[in-house]
């Protein structure tokens, strides 16, 4: 699978085609505890299936989303934790339910590794 890595944090942005996992992991570590985004985009051009994984981060909260083409639509899967309050938190200028956020950065890394290796993320994590 061919991927592109895109990032925005510390008032800088950039992109890299065909990153190695170590490069993705390096940029993830730079995002930990910071405000910004990191995105992996599948460049294979498949007609259906997952094509973009993104994490938005601010104040130690992380919002994971996975975009995927379906036969007739575009669907976004996201992390959901019903045990968290339904209060709204500000992430990069938008308010999101705390139930859509995680503070577990190791989970963020695991999700990115799964997408990097397989091109998808388990529905148990992002639904």
PDB file of C-alpha atoms in Angstrom:
ATOM      1  CA  UNK A   1       0.000   0.000   0.000  1.00  0.00           C
ATOM      2  CA  UNK A   2       1.294   3.452  -0.892  1.00  0.00           C
ATOM      3  CA  UNK A   3       0.749   6.122   1.741  1.00  0.00           C
ATOM      4  CA  UNK A   4       1.230   9.822   2.207  1.00  0.00           C
ATOM      5  CA  UNK A   5       1.914  11.346   5.620  1.00  0.00           C
ATOM      6  CA  UNK A   6       0.696  14.880   6.339  1.00  0.00           C
ATOM      7  CA  UNK A   7       1.106  16.896   9.527  1.00  0.00           C
ATOM      8  CA  UNK A   8       0.426  20.263  11.095  1.00  0.00           C
ATOM      9  CA  UNK A   9       1.800  21.219  14.499  1.00  0.00           C
ATOM     10  CA  UNK A  10       4.005  23.854  16.108  1.00  0.00           C
ATOM     11  CA  UNK A  11       2.824  26.319  13.445  1.00  0.00           C
ATOM     12  CA  UNK A  12       4.369  24.154  10.719  1.00  0.00           C
ATOM     13  CA  UNK A  13       3.059  21.623   8.282  1.00  0.00           C
ATOM     14  CA  UNK A  14       4.398  19.227   5.746  1.00  0.00           C
ATOM     15  CA  UNK A  15       3.933  15.998   3.889  1.00  0.00           C
ATOM     16  CA  UNK A  16       5.948  12.962   2.926  1.00  0.00           C
ATOM     17  CA  UNK A  17       5.166  10.321   0.324  1.00  0.00           C
ATOM     18  CA  UNK A  18       5.758   6.654   1.123  1.00  0.00           C
ATOM     19  CA  UNK A  19       6.984   7.073   4.693  1.00  0.00           C
ATOM     20  CA  UNK A  20       8.571   4.203   6.597  1.00  0.00           C
ATOM     21  CA  UNK A  21       6.844   3.240   9.845  1.00  0.00           C
ATOM     22  CA  UNK A  22       9.724   4.780  11.816  1.00  0.00           C
ATOM     23  CA  UNK A  23       8.989   8.153  10.193  1.00  0.00           C
ATOM     24  CA  UNK A  24       5.272   7.923  11.035  1.00  0.00           C
ATOM     25  CA  UNK A  25       6.189   6.993  14.603  1.00  0.00           C
ATOM     26  CA  UNK A  26       8.605   9.949  14.802  1.00  0.00           C
ATOM     27  CA  UNK A  27       5.885  12.417  13.780  1.00  0.00           C
ATOM     28  CA  UNK A  28       3.400  10.803  16.145  1.00  0.00           C
ATOM     29  CA  UNK A  29       5.862  11.301  19.005  1.00  0.00           C
ATOM     30  CA  UNK A  30       6.197  14.976  18.059  1.00  0.00           C
ATOM     31  CA  UNK A  31       2.410  15.321  18.293  1.00  0.00           C
ATOM     32  CA  UNK A  32       2.139  13.762  21.762  1.00  0.00           C
ATOM     33  CA  UNK A  33       0.964  16.416  24.206  1.00  0.00           C
ATOM     34  CA  UNK A  34       0.896  19.099  21.485  1.00  0.00           C
ATOM     35  CA  UNK A  35      -1.827  20.667  19.341  1.00  0.00           C
ATOM     36  CA  UNK A  36      -2.042  19.627  15.716  1.00  0.00           C
ATOM     37  CA  UNK A  37      -2.947  16.914  13.258  1.00  0.00           C
ATOM     38  CA  UNK A  38      -1.345  13.881  11.684  1.00  0.00           C
ATOM     39  CA  UNK A  39      -2.904  12.170   8.683  1.00  0.00           C
ATOM     40  CA  UNK A  40      -2.121   9.024   6.700  1.00  0.00           C
ATOM     41  CA  UNK A  41      -3.700   8.925   3.245  1.00  0.00           C
ATOM     42  CA  UNK A  42      -3.842   5.771   1.112  1.00  0.00           C
ATOM     43  CA  UNK A  43      -2.690   6.586  -2.415  1.00  0.00           C
ATOM     44  CA  UNK A  44      -3.653   3.262  -3.999  1.00  0.00           C
ATOM     45  CA  UNK A  45      -6.773   4.695  -5.604  1.00  0.00           C
ATOM     46  CA  UNK A  46      -9.106   1.907  -4.474  1.00  0.00           C
ATOM     47  CA  UNK A  47     -12.746   2.615  -5.279  1.00  0.00           C
ATOM     48  CA  UNK A  48     -14.030   1.482  -1.880  1.00  0.00           C
ATOM     49  CA  UNK A  49     -12.557   1.073   1.575  1.00  0.00           C
ATOM     50  CA  UNK A  50     -10.591   3.147   4.076  1.00  0.00           C
ATOM     51  CA  UNK A  51      -8.459   5.871   2.560  1.00  0.00           C
ATOM     52  CA  UNK A  52      -7.584   8.349   5.327  1.00  0.00           C
ATOM     53  CA  UNK A  53      -6.715   8.090   9.016  1.00  0.00           C
ATOM     54  CA  UNK A  54      -6.356  11.278  11.038  1.00  0.00           C
ATOM     55  CA  UNK A  55      -5.679  12.237  14.617  1.00  0.00           C
ATOM     56  CA  UNK A  56      -6.476  15.737  15.896  1.00  0.00           C
ATOM     57  CA  UNK A  57      -4.785  16.641  19.156  1.00  0.00           C
ATOM     58  CA  UNK A  58      -4.944  19.361  21.778  1.00  0.00           C
ATOM     59  CA  UNK A  59      -4.404  19.490  25.557  1.00  0.00           C
ATOM     60  CA  UNK A  60      -3.675  15.760  25.797  1.00  0.00           C
ATOM     61  CA  UNK A  61      -6.923  14.794  24.041  1.00  0.00           C
ATOM     62  CA  UNK A  62      -6.842  12.871  20.773  1.00  0.00           C
ATOM     63  CA  UNK A  63      -9.634  12.465  18.230  1.00  0.00           C
ATOM     64  CA  UNK A  64      -9.190   9.584  15.785  1.00  0.00           C
ATOM     65  CA  UNK A  65     -11.155   9.425  12.524  1.00  0.00           C
ATOM     66  CA  UNK A  66     -11.009   6.999   9.619  1.00  0.00           C
ATOM     67  CA  UNK A  67     -12.560   8.012   6.300  1.00  0.00           C
ATOM     68  CA  UNK A  68     -13.674   5.360   3.854  1.00  0.00           C
ATOM     69  CA  UNK A  69     -15.343   5.215   0.482  1.00  0.00           C
ATOM     70  CA  UNK A  70     -18.396   3.000   0.251  1.00  0.00           C
ATOM     71  CA  UNK A  71     -20.210   1.972  -2.919  1.00  0.00           C
ATOM     72  CA  UNK A  72     -22.300   5.144  -2.901  1.00  0.00           C
ATOM     73  CA  UNK A  73     -21.086   7.411  -0.093  1.00  0.00           C
ATOM     74  CA  UNK A  74     -18.200   8.498   2.121  1.00  0.00           C
ATOM     75  CA  UNK A  75     -18.317   7.315   5.724  1.00  0.00           C
ATOM     76  CA  UNK A  76     -16.271   8.488   8.693  1.00  0.00           C
ATOM     77  CA  UNK A  77     -15.584   6.045  11.509  1.00  0.00           C
ATOM     78  CA  UNK A  78     -14.352   7.378  14.836  1.00  0.00           C
ATOM     79  CA  UNK A  79     -13.318   6.356  18.303  1.00  0.00           C
ATOM     80  CA  UNK A  80     -16.179   6.207  20.811  1.00  0.00           C
ATOM     81  CA  UNK A  81     -16.053   5.665  24.573  1.00  0.00           C
ATOM     82  CA  UNK A  82     -19.477   5.772  26.245  1.00  0.00           C
ATOM     83  CA  UNK A  83     -17.880   5.641  29.698  1.00  0.00           C
ATOM     84  CA  UNK A  84     -16.625   9.208  29.238  1.00  0.00           C
ATOM     85  CA  UNK A  85     -18.885  12.207  29.868  1.00  0.00           C
ATOM     86  CA  UNK A  86     -20.751  13.750  26.957  1.00  0.00           C
ATOM     87  CA  UNK A  87     -19.309  17.197  27.720  1.00  0.00           C
ATOM     88  CA  UNK A  88     -17.872  19.170  24.829  1.00  0.00           C
ATOM     89  CA  UNK A  89     -14.148  19.923  24.546  1.00  0.00           C
ATOM     90  CA  UNK A  90     -12.426  22.283  22.155  1.00  0.00           C
ATOM     91  CA  UNK A  91     -10.022  20.591  19.743  1.00  0.00           C
ATOM     92  CA  UNK A  92      -8.382  22.838  17.159  1.00  0.00           C
ATOM     93  CA  UNK A  93     -11.270  25.301  17.058  1.00  0.00           C
ATOM     94  CA  UNK A  94     -14.148  22.802  17.020  1.00  0.00           C
ATOM     95  CA  UNK A  95     -16.134  21.341  19.909  1.00  0.00           C
ATOM     96  CA  UNK A  96     -16.322  17.544  20.184  1.00  0.00           C
ATOM     97  CA  UNK A  97     -17.960  15.200  22.643  1.00  0.00           C
ATOM     98  CA  UNK A  98     -15.508  13.794  25.174  1.00  0.00           C
ATOM     99  CA  UNK A  99     -16.895  10.390  24.188  1.00  0.00           C
ATOM    100  CA  UNK A 100     -15.156  10.815  20.811  1.00  0.00           C
ATOM    101  CA  UNK A 101     -11.786  11.574  22.431  1.00  0.00           C
ATOM    102  CA  UNK A 102      -9.100   9.516  24.075  1.00  0.00           C
ATOM    103  CA  UNK A 103      -6.236  10.503  26.331  1.00  0.00           C
ATOM    104  CA  UNK A 104      -4.473   7.190  25.596  1.00  0.00           C
ATOM    105  CA  UNK A 105      -1.623   8.100  23.267  1.00  0.00           C
ATOM    106  CA  UNK A 106      -0.535   4.445  23.039  1.00  0.00           C
ATOM    107  CA  UNK A 107      -3.947   3.717  21.509  1.00  0.00           C
ATOM    108  CA  UNK A 108      -3.301   6.411  18.898  1.00  0.00           C
ATOM    109  CA  UNK A 109       0.025   4.779  17.991  1.00  0.00           C
ATOM    110  CA  UNK A 110      -1.569   1.302  17.804  1.00  0.00           C
ATOM    111  CA  UNK A 111      -4.339   2.594  15.500  1.00  0.00           C
ATOM    112  CA  UNK A 112      -1.803   4.243  13.180  1.00  0.00           C
ATOM    113  CA  UNK A 113       0.319   1.084  13.120  1.00  0.00           C
ATOM    114  CA  UNK A 114      -2.705  -1.048  12.238  1.00  0.00           C
ATOM    115  CA  UNK A 115      -3.681   1.292   9.393  1.00  0.00           C
ATOM    116  CA  UNK A 116      -0.067   1.478   8.199  1.00  0.00           C
ATOM    117  CA  UNK A 117       0.233  -2.326   8.131  1.00  0.00           C
ATOM    118  CA  UNK A 118      -3.226  -3.313   6.888  1.00  0.00           C
ATOM    119  CA  UNK A 119      -4.945  -0.281   5.342  1.00  0.00           C
ATOM    120  CA  UNK A 120      -7.780  -0.576   7.829  1.00  0.00           C
ATOM    121  CA  UNK A 121      -8.571  -0.312  11.540  1.00  0.00           C
ATOM    122  CA  UNK A 122     -10.634  -2.776  13.525  1.00  0.00           C
ATOM    123  CA  UNK A 123     -14.292  -1.846  13.949  1.00  0.00           C
ATOM    124  CA  UNK A 124     -13.850  -2.599  17.660  1.00  0.00           C
ATOM    125  CA  UNK A 125     -11.654   0.519  17.919  1.00  0.00           C
ATOM    126  CA  UNK A 126     -13.075   2.858  15.282  1.00  0.00           C
ATOM    127  CA  UNK A 127     -16.759   2.269  14.566  1.00  0.00           C
TER     128      UNK A 127
END
